[in-house]
Short mmCIF file of C-alpha atoms in Angstrom, two decimals:
data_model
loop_
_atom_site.label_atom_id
_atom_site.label_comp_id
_atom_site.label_asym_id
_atom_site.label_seq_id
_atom_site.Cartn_x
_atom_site.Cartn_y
_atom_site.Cartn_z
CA UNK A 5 -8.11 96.18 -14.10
CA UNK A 6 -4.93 96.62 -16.53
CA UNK A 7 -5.49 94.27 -20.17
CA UNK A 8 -1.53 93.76 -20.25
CA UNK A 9 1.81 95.17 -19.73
CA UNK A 10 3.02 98.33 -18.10
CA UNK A 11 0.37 101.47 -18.50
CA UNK A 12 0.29 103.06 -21.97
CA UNK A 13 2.23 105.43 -22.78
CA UNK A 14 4.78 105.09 -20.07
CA UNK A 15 7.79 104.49 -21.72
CA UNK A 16 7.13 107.51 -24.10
CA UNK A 17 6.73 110.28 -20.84
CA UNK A 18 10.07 108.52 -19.20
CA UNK A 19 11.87 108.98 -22.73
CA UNK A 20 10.41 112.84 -22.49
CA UNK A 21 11.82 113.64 -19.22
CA UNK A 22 15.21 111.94 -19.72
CA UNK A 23 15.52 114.19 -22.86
CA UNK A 24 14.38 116.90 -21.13
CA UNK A 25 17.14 116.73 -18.45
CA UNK A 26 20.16 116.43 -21.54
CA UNK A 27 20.64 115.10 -24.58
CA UNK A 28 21.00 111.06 -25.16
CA UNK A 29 21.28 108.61 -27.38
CA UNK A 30 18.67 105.01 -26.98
CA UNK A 31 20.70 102.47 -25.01
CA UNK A 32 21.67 105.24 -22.78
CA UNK A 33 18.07 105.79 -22.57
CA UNK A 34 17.11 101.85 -21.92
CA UNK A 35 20.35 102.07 -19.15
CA UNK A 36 18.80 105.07 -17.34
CA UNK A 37 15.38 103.52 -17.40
CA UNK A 38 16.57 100.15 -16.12
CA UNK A 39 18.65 102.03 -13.02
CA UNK A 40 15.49 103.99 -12.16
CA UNK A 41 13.45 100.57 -11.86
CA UNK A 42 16.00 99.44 -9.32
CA UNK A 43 17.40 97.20 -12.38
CA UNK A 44 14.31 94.95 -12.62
CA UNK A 45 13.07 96.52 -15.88
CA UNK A 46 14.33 97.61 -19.36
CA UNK A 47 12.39 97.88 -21.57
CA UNK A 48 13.42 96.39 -24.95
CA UNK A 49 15.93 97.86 -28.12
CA UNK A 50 12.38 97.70 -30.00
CA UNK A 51 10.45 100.13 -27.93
CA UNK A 52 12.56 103.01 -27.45
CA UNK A 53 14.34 103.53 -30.57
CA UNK A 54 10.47 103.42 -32.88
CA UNK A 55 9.39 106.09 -29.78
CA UNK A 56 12.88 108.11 -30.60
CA UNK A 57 12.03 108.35 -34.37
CA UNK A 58 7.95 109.20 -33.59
CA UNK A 59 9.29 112.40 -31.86
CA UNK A 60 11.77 113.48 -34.65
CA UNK A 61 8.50 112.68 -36.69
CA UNK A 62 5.96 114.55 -34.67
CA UNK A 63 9.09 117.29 -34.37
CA UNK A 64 9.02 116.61 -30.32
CA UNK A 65 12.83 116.15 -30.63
CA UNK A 66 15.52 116.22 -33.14
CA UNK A 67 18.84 114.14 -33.75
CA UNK A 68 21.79 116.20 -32.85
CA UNK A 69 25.59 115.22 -33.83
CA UNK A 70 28.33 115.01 -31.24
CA UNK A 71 31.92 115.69 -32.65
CA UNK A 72 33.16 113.40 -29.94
CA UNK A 73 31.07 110.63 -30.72
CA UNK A 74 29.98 111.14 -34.24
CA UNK A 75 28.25 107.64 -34.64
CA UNK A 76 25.66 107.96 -32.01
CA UNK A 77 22.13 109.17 -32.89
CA UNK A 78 21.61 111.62 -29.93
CA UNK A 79 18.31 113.28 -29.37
CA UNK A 80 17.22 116.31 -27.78
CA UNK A 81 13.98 118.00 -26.79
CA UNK A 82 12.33 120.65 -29.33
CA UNK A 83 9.81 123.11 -27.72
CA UNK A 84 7.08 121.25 -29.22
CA UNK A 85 8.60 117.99 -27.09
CA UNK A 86 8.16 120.46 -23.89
CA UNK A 87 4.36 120.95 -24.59
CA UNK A 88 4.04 117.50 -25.48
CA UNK A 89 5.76 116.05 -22.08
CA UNK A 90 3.42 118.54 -20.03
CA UNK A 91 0.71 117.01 -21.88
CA UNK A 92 2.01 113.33 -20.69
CA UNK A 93 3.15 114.93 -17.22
CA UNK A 94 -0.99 115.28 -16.73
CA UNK A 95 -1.99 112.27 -18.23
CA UNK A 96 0.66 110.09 -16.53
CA UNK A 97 -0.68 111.60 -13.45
CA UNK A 98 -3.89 109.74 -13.95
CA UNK A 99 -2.03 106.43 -14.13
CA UNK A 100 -1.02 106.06 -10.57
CA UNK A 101 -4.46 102.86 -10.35
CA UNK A 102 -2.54 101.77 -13.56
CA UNK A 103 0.78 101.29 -12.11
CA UNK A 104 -0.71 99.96 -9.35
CA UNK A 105 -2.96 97.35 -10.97
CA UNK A 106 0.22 96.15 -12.49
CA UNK A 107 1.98 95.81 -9.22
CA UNK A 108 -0.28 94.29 -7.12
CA UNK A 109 -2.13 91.94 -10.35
CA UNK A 110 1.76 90.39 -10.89
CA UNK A 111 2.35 89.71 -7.40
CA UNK A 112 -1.17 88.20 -6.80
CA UNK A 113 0.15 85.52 -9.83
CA UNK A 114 3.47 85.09 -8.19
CA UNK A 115 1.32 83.63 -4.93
CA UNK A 116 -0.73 81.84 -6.98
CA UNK A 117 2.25 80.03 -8.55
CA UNK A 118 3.01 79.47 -4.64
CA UNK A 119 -0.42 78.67 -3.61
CA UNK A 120 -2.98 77.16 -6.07
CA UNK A 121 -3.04 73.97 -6.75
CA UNK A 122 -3.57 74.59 -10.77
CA UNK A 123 -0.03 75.23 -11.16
CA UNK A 124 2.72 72.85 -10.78
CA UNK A 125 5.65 74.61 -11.02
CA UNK A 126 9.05 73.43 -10.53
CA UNK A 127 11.11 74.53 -7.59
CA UNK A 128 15.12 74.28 -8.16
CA UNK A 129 16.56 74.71 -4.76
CA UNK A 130 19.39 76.66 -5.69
CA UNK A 131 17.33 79.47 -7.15
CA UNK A 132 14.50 81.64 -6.53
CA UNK A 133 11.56 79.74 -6.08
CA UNK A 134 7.86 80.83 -5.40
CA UNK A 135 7.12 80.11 -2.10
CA UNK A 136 6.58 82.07 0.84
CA UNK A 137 10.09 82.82 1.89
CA UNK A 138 10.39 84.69 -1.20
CA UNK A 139 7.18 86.00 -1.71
CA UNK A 140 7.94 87.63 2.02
CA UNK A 141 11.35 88.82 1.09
CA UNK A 142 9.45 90.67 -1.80
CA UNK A 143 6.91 92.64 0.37
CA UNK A 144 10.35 93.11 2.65
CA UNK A 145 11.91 95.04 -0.34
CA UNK A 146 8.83 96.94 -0.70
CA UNK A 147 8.60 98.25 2.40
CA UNK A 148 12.27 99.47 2.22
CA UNK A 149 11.48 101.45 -0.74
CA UNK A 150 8.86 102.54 0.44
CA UNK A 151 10.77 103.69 3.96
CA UNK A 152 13.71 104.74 2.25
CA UNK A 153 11.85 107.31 -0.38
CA UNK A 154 9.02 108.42 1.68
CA UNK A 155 9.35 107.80 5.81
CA UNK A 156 8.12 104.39 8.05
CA UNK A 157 6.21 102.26 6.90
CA UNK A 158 2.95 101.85 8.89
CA UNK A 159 0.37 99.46 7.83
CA UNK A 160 -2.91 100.43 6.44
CA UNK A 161 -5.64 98.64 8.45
CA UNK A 162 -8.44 99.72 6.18
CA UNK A 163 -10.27 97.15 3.93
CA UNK A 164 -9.49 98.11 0.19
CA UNK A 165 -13.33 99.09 0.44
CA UNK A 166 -12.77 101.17 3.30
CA UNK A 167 -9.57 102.80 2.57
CA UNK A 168 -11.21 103.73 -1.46
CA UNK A 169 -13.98 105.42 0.37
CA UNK A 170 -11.36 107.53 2.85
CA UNK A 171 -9.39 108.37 0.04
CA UNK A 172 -12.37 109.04 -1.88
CA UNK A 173 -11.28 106.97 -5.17
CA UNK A 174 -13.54 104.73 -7.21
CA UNK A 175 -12.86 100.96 -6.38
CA UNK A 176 -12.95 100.01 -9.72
CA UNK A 177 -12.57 102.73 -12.50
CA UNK A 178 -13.34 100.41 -15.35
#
């Protein structure tokens, strides 16, 4: 079970591969990150730019000048930054539960806010509301990812006990 927020560490291995693919300066960074979550994350001025400065630190990248735009603080990769992202490439590996924890422990909330009778939330009509119209148009999106990126989407009939044993995973790592 995930404490809070997105997995540790995440933002730092997406900052390593971006710089690993060219050069860039932070808000191109936070733009690039927000198109690869489908535009429903960026993460915030305050977390990329200390990250950008810990690897000129640690000597994982270095700030390069542009003559064509001499007042942005581009980075790029150092050797040292290559060892250190195939150092996060394994450990990010490892996070896949993580990510999903997140996923699945967010959505389980949204229904709640739906469902239980503890929360009261209001429902403007003219905007998104949770309810299960929504909450079906969600798991609709999902499923086109998922078809789009991978192939059709067949359902999993397995119990989550079940399908953890087949897949031979611990149900609960923690």
């Amino acid at each position: 079970m995930r404490k809070s927020g997105p997995p540790k560490g995440l933002i730092s291995y997406i900052v390593l591969e971006l710089l690993e693919e060219k050069p860039r300066y932070g808000y191109e960074i936070l733009k690039e990150i927000g198109d690869i979550s489908g535009g429903h994350w960026e993460p915030s001025y305050g977390s990329v730019y200390p990250i950008l400065y810990k690897f000129e630190d640690n000597g994982w990248a270095e700030r390069i000048e542009r003559e064509d735009e001499p007042d942005r603080k581009y980075f790029e990769l150092t050797p040292e930054g290559e060892e250190e992202l195939a150092e996060k490439r394994v450990e990010t590996g490892a996070k896949a539960r993580e990510f999903a924890d997140v996923i699945l422990g967010f959505y389980h909330v949204y229904v709640a806010f739906a469902t239980d009778e503890r929360f009261d939330v209001e429902q403007p009509a003219e905007h998104w509301r949770f309810d299960e119209t929504f909450s079906r148009w969600i798991c609709e999106q999902v499923v086109r990812h998922h078809e789009y990126y991978f192939d059709d989407f067949e359902r999993i009939e397995d119990t989550p006990e079940e399908f953890y044993e087949r897949m031979n995973v611990e149900e609960d790592p923690n």
